Amino acid sequence: MNAFIVFILLFSFLEGCTAADAEERLFNKLFQGYNKLIRPVVNNSEILRVEFGLSISQLINVDEKNQIMTTNVWMKHQWTDYKLRWDPAEYDGINILRIPSEMLWLPDIVLYNNADGNYEVTLMTKALVYPEGNVYWLPPAIYKSSCKINVRYFPFDEQQCIMKFGSWTYDGYLIDLVAMDEDVDLEDYWESGEWDIIASPGTKHTIQYPCCKEIYTDITFNFVIRRKPLFYTVNLIIPCVLISFLTVLVFYLPSDCGEKITLCISVLLALTVFLLLVSDIIPPTSIVIPLIGRYLLFTMVLVTVSIVITVVVLNIHHRAPSTHTMPKWVRKVFLETLPPLLMMKRHISEKDCYVEVHTSTAGLPNGGIELSDLMRRNSDYHCDGKLSEARQRLYSISEELGKSDQGWPRMEPLRQKKRKGLDPRVKTAIDGVSYIAQHLKNEDEYQTIREDWKYVAMVIDRIFLWVFLIVVISGTCGILLSPPTIYDG
C-alpha cells in the first residue's frame, strides 16, 4: 500500500515537471527574436484590428465644482499577434499563457479627456495569450475625466459625461480601433449612492485633425448619469420650501405684536445661508442659474417685497386723526367693499356703536326726562344696544343738567327753568360735566378713526396673505416641477 502511494506521488511530480518544461519551451520559442516595439503584422501596410471595451466597477465621484468625473474601470483590449501562435499538441496541450504585458507589443490607447495628467494605464497586469495568437489584456485604472456639468436643473439634473479613448501614435491606417461591446459592461458595477447610470453607449469616431493628414479613430463612451435627489430634497429643498411659506405668515401676524419686520428679516437671513450652501456645491458658472438657485432668488424677492409691504401696512396701522385724514374712497373700498369679499367680519366695540345721540323734544309731563335715541353709526354693525354703565350714567346726568351741545343729548324741559337763582356751584358742576362729556365724545371719535385705520391695515394684510399664498404655491410648483427627469419613471 505504501509503495502504491509513493508511485502515485512520483508520477504526479514527473508529470508536473513535464508540464513546466513544456511551458518553458513554449515561452522561449515564442519570445525568441520577439520585438515588442514592432507592430505585429505580416505586411507593414496591413491594418491591425484592435478591439476595445470598457467595464466599469465603480463611479467614485462627480465633482460639479471642478467638473471632473472619477471612475474605476477595467480596460478590455483584444488583438491578434501572429508571432504568438503555437500548436497545443506540441506543448502538452497548453491552451493559454499568462505573459507580463511589459514583454508584449501594446496598443498605446489613452484617455483623451483626462483631467489629472495620467493618460495611460499605470498598473501593467499580465495578458492572456491563446494558441491562435489572440491577446486579451484587461488592466484596471482609475480615471479622472473632464465632464461638462449642466446645473440648470440641479439637484434634479441628468448629466452626460464622455470618456474618449484612442491610440496616441497609431493612426487609422495602422490600427483599426473597434468597439468590443455596444455599451459599457455593468456586470461588476458597484452602485453609487448619489448617481444612477441610465445609459453608457460606445461609439466609434474617425477624425482628421488639423495638424495631420492621417485619420485617427477613437471609441467614445457616453455616460448618461442621473442624480439621486433624496439627500438634497430632505436637506435643501424641503427647508427652503418651508421657509418660503413663512413669508405668507408675515401677513397673518397681527401688527400690534411688533414682530412682523423681525420675522421678515429672519426669513431673509435663512435664505441667504441656504444660498451660500448652494454656491459651494454647484460649479461657478454664468451660463445658467441652477434650479435651486432660481427658487431661492424667487423666495428672496418675495421676502423683500413682503418687507416693503409690511412697512407700508405698519405705517397705515399707526395712523391717527391728528396726522392723517381718511379719504372717502379708502373708507368705501377697504371698510365696506373688500371685507365681505375677503370673508372678514369686523368686531365692533360699544363705543363704536354710538357716535351721535339725539333727544326727543316731545313735551313730558311733570318735567319728566326721556333718554335719547341712540343711533348706530353704520347699519352693517351689530351691537348689543347697551352702553357701559359709567358712560350711560354720565350721559343721563348730562341730559338732566340740560346740556345741549351739538350731537349730544338735550333736555328741552330744563331749558325753560330759570337759571337766575342757580347756585354758582351748580353752574360750575354743570360746566364740568359738560366738559367731561365733550372730552369723552372727542376721545371716542379719535379712537374710532384710529380703529378704522387699523382695520384698513388688516384688510391690506389679508389681501396680500391670499396673493402671496397663491404666488408661493404657483412659484414653488412651477420651478421645482420643471425638471423633465421628475416625470421619467
Short mmCIF file of C-alpha atoms in Angstrom, two decimals:
data_model
loop_
_atom_site.label_atom_id
_atom_site.label_comp_id
_atom_site.label_asym_id
_atom_site.label_seq_id
_atom_site.Cartn_x
_atom_site.Cartn_y
_atom_site.Cartn_z
CA MET A 1 0.00 0.00 0.00
CA ASN A 2 2.78 2.42 0.88
CA ALA A 3 4.58 1.57 -2.34
CA PHE A 4 1.47 2.41 -4.36
CA ILE A 5 1.16 5.84 -2.71
CA VAL A 6 4.82 6.60 -3.38
CA PHE A 7 4.34 5.62 -7.03
CA ILE A 8 1.38 7.96 -7.42
CA LEU A 9 3.25 10.90 -5.89
CA LEU A 10 6.32 10.26 -8.05
CA PHE A 11 4.16 10.08 -11.19
CA SER A 12 2.42 13.37 -10.38
CA PHE A 13 5.75 15.08 -9.73
CA LEU A 14 7.20 13.88 -13.03
CA GLU A 15 4.04 14.98 -14.88
CA GLY A 16 4.22 18.49 -13.29
CA CYS A 17 7.84 18.79 -14.26
CA THR A 18 6.96 17.80 -17.80
CA ALA A 19 4.21 20.48 -18.00
CA ALA A 20 6.52 23.12 -16.56
CA ASP A 21 9.18 22.16 -19.06
CA ALA A 22 6.64 22.39 -21.89
CA GLU A 23 5.54 25.87 -20.82
CA GLU A 24 9.13 26.99 -20.55
CA ARG A 25 9.93 25.63 -24.00
CA LEU A 26 6.85 27.36 -25.42
CA PHE A 27 7.77 30.64 -23.74
CA ASN A 28 11.33 30.51 -25.07
CA LYS A 29 10.12 29.59 -28.55
CA LEU A 30 7.57 32.45 -28.73
CA PHE A 31 9.86 35.19 -27.49
CA GLN A 32 12.97 34.15 -29.36
CA GLY A 33 13.64 37.18 -31.56
CA TYR A 34 10.36 38.86 -30.49
CA ASN A 35 10.46 42.69 -30.61
CA LYS A 36 7.72 44.41 -28.62
CA LEU A 37 8.37 47.70 -30.43
CA ILE A 38 7.23 46.40 -33.80
CA ARG A 39 3.56 46.28 -34.76
CA PRO A 40 2.55 42.59 -35.05
CA VAL A 41 1.52 42.43 -38.73
CA VAL A 42 2.85 40.27 -41.59
CA ASN A 43 2.82 43.14 -44.08
CA ASN A 44 3.66 46.67 -42.99
CA SER A 45 0.72 48.06 -44.99
CA GLU A 46 -1.70 45.78 -43.19
CA ILE A 47 -4.13 47.38 -40.72
CA LEU A 48 -4.12 45.74 -37.29
CA ARG A 49 -7.60 45.25 -35.82
CA VAL A 50 -7.76 46.12 -32.11
CA GLU A 51 -10.97 45.56 -30.19
CA PHE A 52 -11.51 47.83 -27.21
CA GLY A 53 -14.15 47.75 -24.50
CA LEU A 54 -14.77 49.19 -21.07
CA SER A 55 -16.07 47.65 -17.88
CA ILE A 56 -16.89 49.99 -15.01
CA SER A 57 -16.68 48.76 -11.44
CA GLN A 58 -17.41 52.00 -9.57
CA LEU A 59 -18.48 55.58 -10.21
CA ILE A 60 -16.37 57.14 -7.49
CA ASN A 61 -17.28 60.81 -7.68
CA VAL A 62 -18.69 63.57 -9.84
CA ASP A 63 -17.13 66.88 -8.85
CA GLU A 64 -19.61 69.52 -10.02
CA LYS A 65 -17.46 72.44 -8.98
CA ASN A 66 -14.31 71.29 -10.83
CA GLN A 67 -16.35 69.40 -13.47
CA ILE A 68 -14.48 66.09 -13.10
CA MET A 69 -15.86 62.54 -13.12
CA THR A 70 -13.80 59.90 -11.29
CA THR A 71 -14.34 56.26 -12.30
CA ASN A 72 -12.79 52.89 -11.55
CA VAL A 73 -12.74 50.95 -14.84
CA TRP A 74 -11.29 47.86 -16.45
CA MET A 75 -10.00 48.41 -19.96
CA LYS A 76 -10.55 45.46 -22.27
CA HIS A 77 -8.04 45.07 -25.13
CA GLN A 78 -8.01 42.29 -27.68
CA TRP A 79 -5.89 41.86 -30.83
CA THR A 80 -4.07 39.15 -32.78
CA ASP A 81 -0.29 38.80 -32.68
CA TYR A 82 0.81 36.37 -35.40
CA LYS A 83 4.17 35.87 -33.69
CA LEU A 84 2.50 34.33 -30.64
CA ARG A 85 0.90 31.26 -32.25
CA TRP A 86 1.58 27.63 -31.33
CA ASP A 87 0.19 24.13 -31.62
CA PRO A 88 -1.09 22.98 -28.21
CA ALA A 89 -0.38 19.34 -29.13
CA GLU A 90 3.35 20.03 -29.31
CA TYR A 91 3.40 21.54 -25.81
CA ASP A 92 1.42 19.09 -23.68
CA GLY A 93 -1.93 20.70 -24.55
CA ILE A 94 -1.17 24.20 -23.23
CA ASN A 95 -4.06 26.39 -24.36
CA ILE A 96 -3.24 29.66 -22.59
CA LEU A 97 -0.22 31.65 -21.48
CA ARG A 98 -0.14 34.43 -18.92
CA ILE A 99 2.57 36.80 -20.03
CA PRO A 100 3.65 40.08 -18.39
CA SER A 101 2.32 42.92 -20.52
CA GLU A 102 5.73 44.65 -20.42
CA MET A 103 7.04 41.92 -22.74
CA LEU A 104 4.33 42.35 -25.41
CA TRP A 105 3.53 44.88 -28.06
CA LEU A 106 0.68 47.00 -26.72
CA PRO A 107 -1.64 49.47 -28.44
CA ASP A 108 -0.97 52.82 -26.76
CA ILE A 109 -4.63 53.57 -26.03
CA VAL A 110 -5.08 56.52 -23.68
CA LEU A 111 -7.92 58.63 -22.30
CA TYR A 112 -8.01 61.82 -24.36
CA ASN A 113 -10.15 63.91 -21.98
CA ASN A 114 -8.07 63.13 -18.92
CA ALA A 115 -8.13 65.71 -16.12
CA ASP A 116 -5.28 64.71 -13.79
CA GLY A 117 -2.27 64.00 -16.02
CA ASN A 118 -2.33 60.17 -16.04
CA TYR A 119 -3.34 59.41 -19.60
CA GLU A 120 -2.41 55.73 -19.73
CA VAL A 121 -2.65 52.60 -17.60
CA THR A 122 -0.41 52.68 -14.51
CA LEU A 123 -0.80 49.05 -13.35
CA MET A 124 0.66 46.74 -16.00
CA THR A 125 -1.15 43.45 -15.42
CA LYS A 126 -0.44 40.20 -17.24
CA ALA A 127 -2.05 39.46 -20.60
CA LEU A 128 -3.70 36.23 -21.69
CA VAL A 129 -2.31 34.71 -24.91
CA TYR A 130 -4.13 31.94 -26.79
CA PRO A 131 -2.78 29.42 -29.39
CA GLU A 132 -4.34 31.35 -32.31
CA GLY A 133 -2.26 34.39 -31.36
CA ASN A 134 -5.18 36.21 -29.74
CA VAL A 135 -4.06 38.51 -26.94
CA TYR A 136 -6.51 39.61 -24.25
CA TRP A 137 -5.37 42.32 -21.84
CA LEU A 138 -7.57 43.65 -19.00
CA PRO A 139 -5.75 46.30 -16.95
CA PRO A 140 -7.63 48.24 -14.20
CA ALA A 141 -7.41 52.01 -13.96
CA ILE A 142 -8.85 54.94 -12.02
CA TYR A 143 -9.52 57.84 -14.36
CA LYS A 144 -10.47 61.43 -13.77
CA SER A 145 -12.14 62.63 -16.93
CA SER A 146 -13.32 66.12 -17.79
CA CYS A 147 -17.09 66.42 -17.83
CA LYS A 148 -19.19 69.43 -18.74
CA ILE A 149 -21.72 69.78 -15.93
CA ASN A 150 -25.10 71.34 -16.71
CA VAL A 151 -26.58 72.63 -13.45
CA ARG A 152 -29.81 74.01 -14.91
CA TYR A 153 -32.00 71.51 -13.03
CA PHE A 154 -29.77 70.87 -10.00
CA PRO A 155 -30.45 68.80 -7.88
CA PHE A 156 -32.86 67.03 -10.29
CA ASP A 157 -30.25 67.03 -13.03
CA GLU A 158 -29.09 64.50 -15.58
CA GLN A 159 -25.52 64.73 -16.85
CA GLN A 160 -23.77 63.37 -19.93
CA CYS A 161 -20.08 62.66 -19.37
CA ILE A 162 -17.87 61.13 -22.05
CA MET A 163 -14.70 59.06 -21.87
CA LYS A 164 -12.80 59.25 -25.15
CA PHE A 165 -10.19 56.53 -25.79
CA GLY A 166 -7.84 56.28 -28.73
CA SER A 167 -4.31 55.44 -29.80
CA TRP A 168 -1.85 58.22 -29.15
CA THR A 169 0.59 57.46 -32.01
CA TYR A 170 -1.03 54.97 -34.38
CA ASP A 171 -3.37 56.47 -36.96
CA GLY A 172 -6.34 54.83 -38.62
CA TYR A 173 -4.16 53.32 -41.40
CA LEU A 174 -2.13 51.34 -38.85
CA ILE A 175 -4.73 50.40 -36.24
CA ASP A 176 -8.42 49.82 -36.75
CA LEU A 177 -9.94 50.51 -33.35
CA VAL A 178 -13.23 48.66 -32.97
CA ALA A 179 -15.73 48.73 -30.11
CA MET A 180 -15.87 45.37 -28.38
CA ASP A 181 -19.38 45.97 -26.99
CA GLU A 182 -22.18 48.37 -27.77
CA ASP A 183 -22.33 49.59 -24.16
CA VAL A 184 -20.09 49.74 -21.14
CA ASP A 185 -20.07 46.47 -19.23
CA LEU A 186 -22.01 46.99 -15.96
CA GLU A 187 -21.87 43.40 -14.74
CA ASP A 188 -19.38 44.19 -11.96
CA TYR A 189 -20.65 47.71 -11.28
CA TRP A 190 -20.93 48.74 -7.63
CA GLU A 191 -23.94 51.03 -7.37
CA SER A 192 -23.23 54.64 -6.43
CA GLY A 193 -25.07 56.29 -3.56
CA GLU A 194 -25.56 59.54 -5.46
CA TRP A 195 -25.74 58.71 -9.17
CA ASP A 196 -27.57 56.21 -11.37
CA ILE A 197 -26.10 55.20 -14.72
CA ILE A 198 -29.01 55.41 -17.16
CA ALA A 199 -27.09 54.55 -20.35
CA SER A 200 -23.47 54.17 -21.48
CA PRO A 201 -23.24 53.54 -25.22
CA GLY A 202 -19.90 53.30 -27.00
CA THR A 203 -19.41 54.90 -30.42
CA LYS A 204 -16.55 54.79 -32.89
CA HIS A 205 -15.39 58.06 -34.44
CA THR A 206 -13.00 58.70 -37.28
CA ILE A 207 -11.47 62.17 -37.15
CA GLN A 208 -8.88 64.04 -39.17
CA TYR A 209 -7.20 66.66 -37.02
CA PRO A 210 -5.94 69.96 -38.50
CA CYS A 211 -2.35 69.11 -37.57
CA CYS A 212 -2.12 65.90 -39.58
CA LYS A 213 -3.27 64.44 -42.87
CA GLU A 214 -3.81 60.99 -41.35
CA ILE A 215 -7.12 59.95 -39.85
CA TYR A 216 -7.42 58.82 -36.23
CA THR A 217 -10.04 56.58 -34.72
CA ASP A 218 -11.37 56.70 -31.19
CA ILE A 219 -14.01 54.98 -29.07
CA THR A 220 -16.17 57.39 -27.08
CA PHE A 221 -18.31 56.13 -24.21
CA ASN A 222 -21.18 58.46 -23.35
CA PHE A 223 -22.24 58.05 -19.70
CA VAL A 224 -25.77 59.30 -19.05
CA ILE A 225 -25.98 59.64 -15.29
CA ARG A 226 -28.87 60.90 -13.16
CA ARG A 227 -28.54 62.29 -9.66
CA LYS A 228 -30.44 60.68 -6.80
CA PRO A 229 -32.21 63.72 -5.31
CA LEU A 230 -33.27 62.26 -1.95
CA PHE A 231 -30.39 63.79 0.03
CA TYR A 232 -30.87 67.26 -1.48
CA THR A 233 -34.65 67.04 -1.18
CA VAL A 234 -34.53 66.34 2.55
CA ASN A 235 -31.67 68.68 3.44
CA LEU A 236 -32.14 71.52 0.95
CA ILE A 237 -35.44 71.59 -0.93
CA ILE A 238 -37.87 70.93 1.91
CA PRO A 239 -36.28 73.52 4.30
CA CYS A 240 -36.33 76.11 1.51
CA VAL A 241 -39.98 75.44 0.75
CA LEU A 242 -40.92 75.67 4.43
CA ILE A 243 -39.01 78.91 4.81
CA SER A 244 -40.70 80.36 1.73
CA PHE A 245 -44.11 79.60 3.23
CA LEU A 246 -43.12 81.55 6.32
CA THR A 247 -43.28 84.61 4.09
CA VAL A 248 -47.05 84.13 3.87
CA LEU A 249 -47.39 84.03 7.66
CA VAL A 250 -45.95 87.54 7.88
CA PHE A 251 -49.29 88.89 6.68
CA TYR A 252 -51.22 86.78 9.17
CA LEU A 253 -49.21 88.12 12.11
CA PRO A 254 -51.05 90.99 13.89
CA SER A 255 -49.46 94.39 13.51
CA ASP A 256 -49.77 95.08 17.23
CA CYS A 257 -47.35 92.28 18.14
CA GLY A 258 -44.37 94.24 16.78
CA GLU A 259 -42.60 91.19 15.29
CA LYS A 260 -43.61 91.41 11.62
CA ILE A 261 -40.36 93.02 10.45
CA THR A 262 -38.33 90.66 12.65
CA LEU A 263 -39.93 87.63 11.01
CA CYS A 264 -39.25 89.03 7.52
CA ILE A 265 -35.59 89.68 8.28
CA SER A 266 -35.18 86.22 9.86
CA VAL A 267 -36.57 84.53 6.75
CA LEU A 268 -34.29 86.62 4.53
CA LEU A 269 -31.22 85.65 6.58
CA ALA A 270 -32.17 81.96 6.48
CA LEU A 271 -32.47 82.07 2.70
CA THR A 272 -29.11 83.81 2.45
CA VAL A 273 -27.49 80.98 4.41
CA PHE A 274 -29.02 78.38 2.07
CA LEU A 275 -27.83 80.36 -0.95
CA LEU A 276 -24.27 80.28 0.42
CA LEU A 277 -24.53 76.50 0.91
CA VAL A 278 -25.68 76.00 -2.66
CA SER A 279 -22.89 78.18 -4.04
CA ASP A 280 -20.34 75.78 -2.50
CA ILE A 281 -21.91 72.80 -4.26
CA ILE A 282 -22.67 73.96 -7.77
CA PRO A 283 -19.94 75.00 -10.26
CA PRO A 284 -19.33 78.74 -10.57
CA THR A 285 -20.88 79.26 -13.99
CA SER A 286 -22.54 82.31 -15.51
CA ILE A 287 -24.25 80.39 -18.31
CA VAL A 288 -27.33 79.22 -16.39
CA ILE A 289 -28.76 79.60 -12.90
CA PRO A 290 -29.44 76.27 -11.17
CA LEU A 291 -32.98 75.35 -10.26
CA ILE A 292 -32.45 75.60 -6.52
CA GLY A 293 -30.72 78.96 -7.02
CA ARG A 294 -33.69 80.23 -9.02
CA TYR A 295 -36.06 79.11 -6.29
CA LEU A 296 -34.01 80.80 -3.58
CA LEU A 297 -33.86 84.03 -5.59
CA PHE A 298 -37.62 83.82 -6.18
CA THR A 299 -38.20 83.45 -2.45
CA MET A 300 -35.77 86.26 -1.59
CA VAL A 301 -37.63 88.59 -3.95
CA LEU A 302 -40.89 87.64 -2.24
CA VAL A 303 -39.40 88.29 1.18
CA THR A 304 -38.03 91.66 0.04
CA VAL A 305 -41.44 92.67 -1.34
CA SER A 306 -43.10 91.46 1.86
CA ILE A 307 -40.78 93.68 3.90
CA VAL A 308 -41.77 96.72 1.81
CA ILE A 309 -45.48 95.89 2.12
CA THR A 310 -45.13 95.27 5.85
CA VAL A 311 -43.55 98.71 6.34
CA VAL A 312 -46.46 100.31 4.47
CA VAL A 313 -49.01 98.30 6.48
CA LEU A 314 -47.41 99.29 9.78
CA ASN A 315 -47.45 102.91 8.68
CA ILE A 316 -51.20 102.68 7.97
CA HIS A 317 -51.80 100.76 11.19
CA HIS A 318 -50.32 103.51 13.36
CA ARG A 319 -52.02 106.45 11.64
CA ALA A 320 -54.13 108.84 13.76
CA PRO A 321 -56.65 111.66 13.08
CA SER A 322 -54.08 114.20 14.18
CA THR A 323 -51.75 113.29 11.29
CA HIS A 324 -53.88 111.78 8.53
CA THR A 325 -57.37 112.21 7.14
CA MET A 326 -59.01 109.11 5.70
CA PRO A 327 -60.18 109.69 2.11
CA LYS A 328 -63.71 108.66 1.19
CA TRP A 329 -62.52 106.12 -1.40
CA VAL A 330 -60.38 104.40 1.23
CA ARG A 331 -63.37 104.12 3.53
CA LYS A 332 -65.55 102.90 0.68
CA VAL A 333 -63.09 100.31 -0.64
CA PHE A 334 -61.38 98.99 2.47
CA LEU A 335 -64.15 99.32 5.04
CA GLU A 336 -67.26 98.50 3.00
CA THR A 337 -66.41 96.69 -0.27
CA LEU A 338 -63.41 94.40 0.35
CA PRO A 339 -64.13 92.91 3.82
CA PRO A 340 -67.16 90.85 2.65
CA LEU A 341 -65.18 89.61 -0.35
CA LEU A 342 -62.33 88.54 1.92
CA MET A 343 -64.74 86.89 4.38
CA MET A 344 -63.84 89.37 7.10
CA LYS A 345 -66.29 90.37 9.81
CA ARG A 346 -65.41 93.38 11.91
CA HIS A 347 -65.84 93.24 15.66
CA ILE A 348 -67.41 96.46 16.88
CA SER A 349 -66.96 97.69 20.42
CA GLU A 350 -69.74 99.60 22.24
CA LYS A 351 -68.04 102.96 21.87
CA ASP A 352 -68.04 102.47 18.11
CA CYS A 353 -71.76 101.75 18.11
CA TYR A 354 -72.79 105.23 19.22
CA VAL A 355 -71.33 108.38 17.81
CA GLU A 356 -74.17 110.79 17.87
CA VAL A 357 -77.27 110.76 20.00
CA HIS A 358 -80.46 112.80 19.89
CA THR A 359 -83.18 113.53 22.39
CA SER A 360 -86.87 113.65 21.87
CA THR A 361 -88.31 117.13 22.25
CA ALA A 362 -91.86 115.99 22.92
CA GLY A 363 -93.44 117.53 25.98
CA LEU A 364 -93.21 115.35 29.03
CA PRO A 365 -95.48 115.58 32.00
CA ASN A 366 -94.16 116.81 35.29
CA GLY A 367 -90.88 117.72 33.62
CA GLY A 368 -90.04 114.03 33.14
CA ILE A 369 -86.89 113.03 31.25
CA GLU A 370 -86.81 110.77 28.15
CA LEU A 371 -83.48 109.12 27.37
CA SER A 372 -82.09 109.86 23.94
CA ASP A 373 -82.49 107.63 20.96
CA LEU A 374 -79.10 106.07 20.39
CA MET A 375 -78.34 105.90 16.69
CA ARG A 376 -76.00 103.39 15.12
CA ARG A 377 -73.10 104.70 13.15
CA ASN A 378 -73.41 102.12 10.41
CA SER A 379 -76.34 99.89 9.61
CA ASP A 380 -73.98 96.98 8.97
CA TYR A 381 -72.66 97.00 12.54
CA HIS A 382 -74.07 94.54 15.02
CA CYS A 383 -74.13 95.97 18.53
CA ASP A 384 -75.94 95.00 21.67
CA GLY A 385 -77.50 98.46 22.10
CA LYS A 386 -76.04 98.96 25.54
CA LEU A 387 -73.52 101.48 26.70
CA SER A 388 -71.17 100.83 29.55
CA GLU A 389 -72.64 101.67 32.92
CA ALA A 390 -70.28 104.60 33.55
CA ARG A 391 -70.97 106.23 30.17
CA GLN A 392 -74.73 105.72 30.48
CA ARG A 393 -74.80 107.43 33.86
CA LEU A 394 -72.69 110.29 32.53
CA TYR A 395 -75.00 110.82 29.57
CA SER A 396 -78.06 110.73 31.85
CA ILE A 397 -76.57 113.31 34.18
CA SER A 398 -75.68 115.47 31.19
CA GLU A 399 -79.26 115.26 29.98
CA GLU A 400 -80.71 116.08 33.34
CA LEU A 401 -78.48 119.11 33.64
CA GLY A 402 -79.78 120.38 30.35
CA LYS A 403 -76.56 120.40 28.36
CA SER A 404 -77.34 120.97 24.73
CA ASP A 405 -74.06 120.74 22.79
CA GLN A 406 -74.08 119.68 19.17
CA GLY A 407 -74.53 115.99 18.72
CA TRP A 408 -75.24 115.25 22.38
CA PRO A 409 -78.43 114.66 24.43
CA ARG A 410 -80.54 117.73 25.09
CA MET A 411 -83.30 118.24 27.56
CA GLU A 412 -85.83 120.86 26.48
CA PRO A 413 -87.85 121.00 29.74
CA LEU A 414 -84.78 122.06 31.65
CA ARG A 415 -84.28 124.97 29.26
CA GLN A 416 -87.50 126.51 30.48
CA LYS A 417 -86.28 126.70 34.00
CA LYS A 418 -84.88 129.89 35.19
CA ARG A 419 -81.20 129.82 35.96
CA LYS A 420 -81.00 133.21 37.59
CA GLY A 421 -81.30 131.80 41.03
CA LEU A 422 -78.95 128.89 40.49
CA ASP A 423 -76.13 128.47 42.89
CA PRO A 424 -72.74 129.25 41.27
CA ARG A 425 -71.54 125.87 42.45
CA VAL A 426 -74.30 124.22 40.46
CA LYS A 427 -73.28 126.17 37.36
CA THR A 428 -69.68 125.07 37.88
CA ALA A 429 -70.81 121.46 38.21
CA ILE A 430 -72.84 121.75 35.01
CA ASP A 431 -69.84 123.16 33.12
CA GLY A 432 -67.58 120.41 34.50
CA VAL A 433 -69.94 117.63 33.49
CA SER A 434 -70.34 119.18 30.05
CA TYR A 435 -66.58 119.39 29.61
CA ILE A 436 -66.16 115.76 30.61
CA ALA A 437 -68.91 114.67 28.23
CA GLN A 438 -67.37 116.65 25.36
CA HIS A 439 -63.95 115.16 26.14
CA LEU A 440 -65.33 111.64 26.09
CA LYS A 441 -67.03 112.39 22.79
CA ASN A 442 -63.78 113.62 21.25
CA GLU A 443 -61.93 110.63 22.65
CA ASP A 444 -64.50 108.24 21.18
CA GLU A 445 -64.25 109.88 17.77
CA TYR A 446 -60.44 109.80 17.93
CA GLN A 447 -60.39 106.11 18.86
CA THR A 448 -62.97 105.31 16.20
CA ILE A 449 -60.86 106.83 13.43
CA ARG A 450 -57.75 105.04 14.74
CA GLU A 451 -59.64 101.75 14.73
CA ASP A 452 -60.67 102.47 11.13
CA TRP A 453 -57.02 102.89 10.10
CA LYS A 454 -56.11 99.66 11.90
CA TYR A 455 -58.89 97.86 10.11
CA VAL A 456 -57.67 99.20 6.75
CA ALA A 457 -54.22 97.81 7.56
CA MET A 458 -55.80 94.48 8.49
CA VAL A 459 -57.67 94.35 5.16
CA ILE A 460 -54.45 95.06 3.25
CA ASP A 461 -52.71 92.28 5.21
CA ARG A 462 -55.49 89.85 4.33
CA ILE A 463 -55.29 90.80 0.63
CA PHE A 464 -51.57 90.14 0.44
CA LEU A 465 -51.97 86.99 2.53
CA TRP A 466 -54.00 85.45 -0.28
CA VAL A 467 -51.85 86.98 -3.02
CA PHE A 468 -48.60 85.68 -1.55
CA LEU A 469 -50.11 82.28 -0.81
CA ILE A 470 -51.11 81.91 -4.48
CA VAL A 471 -47.73 83.21 -5.71
CA VAL A 472 -45.72 80.95 -3.40
CA ILE A 473 -47.69 77.83 -4.34
CA SER A 474 -47.61 78.54 -8.07
CA GLY A 475 -43.94 79.59 -8.00
CA THR A 476 -42.91 76.51 -5.99
CA CYS A 477 -44.75 74.16 -8.33
CA GLY A 478 -43.60 75.99 -11.44
CA ILE A 479 -39.92 75.94 -10.51
CA LEU A 480 -39.50 72.67 -8.62
CA LEU A 481 -41.65 70.65 -11.02
CA SER A 482 -39.95 71.95 -14.18
CA PRO A 483 -37.14 69.33 -14.45
CA PRO A 484 -38.07 66.68 -17.06
CA THR A 485 -36.37 63.92 -15.03
CA ILE A 486 -39.14 64.13 -12.39
CA TYR A 487 -41.63 62.62 -14.83
CA ASP A 488 -39.35 59.78 -16.01
CA GLY A 489 -40.48 56.65 -14.25
#
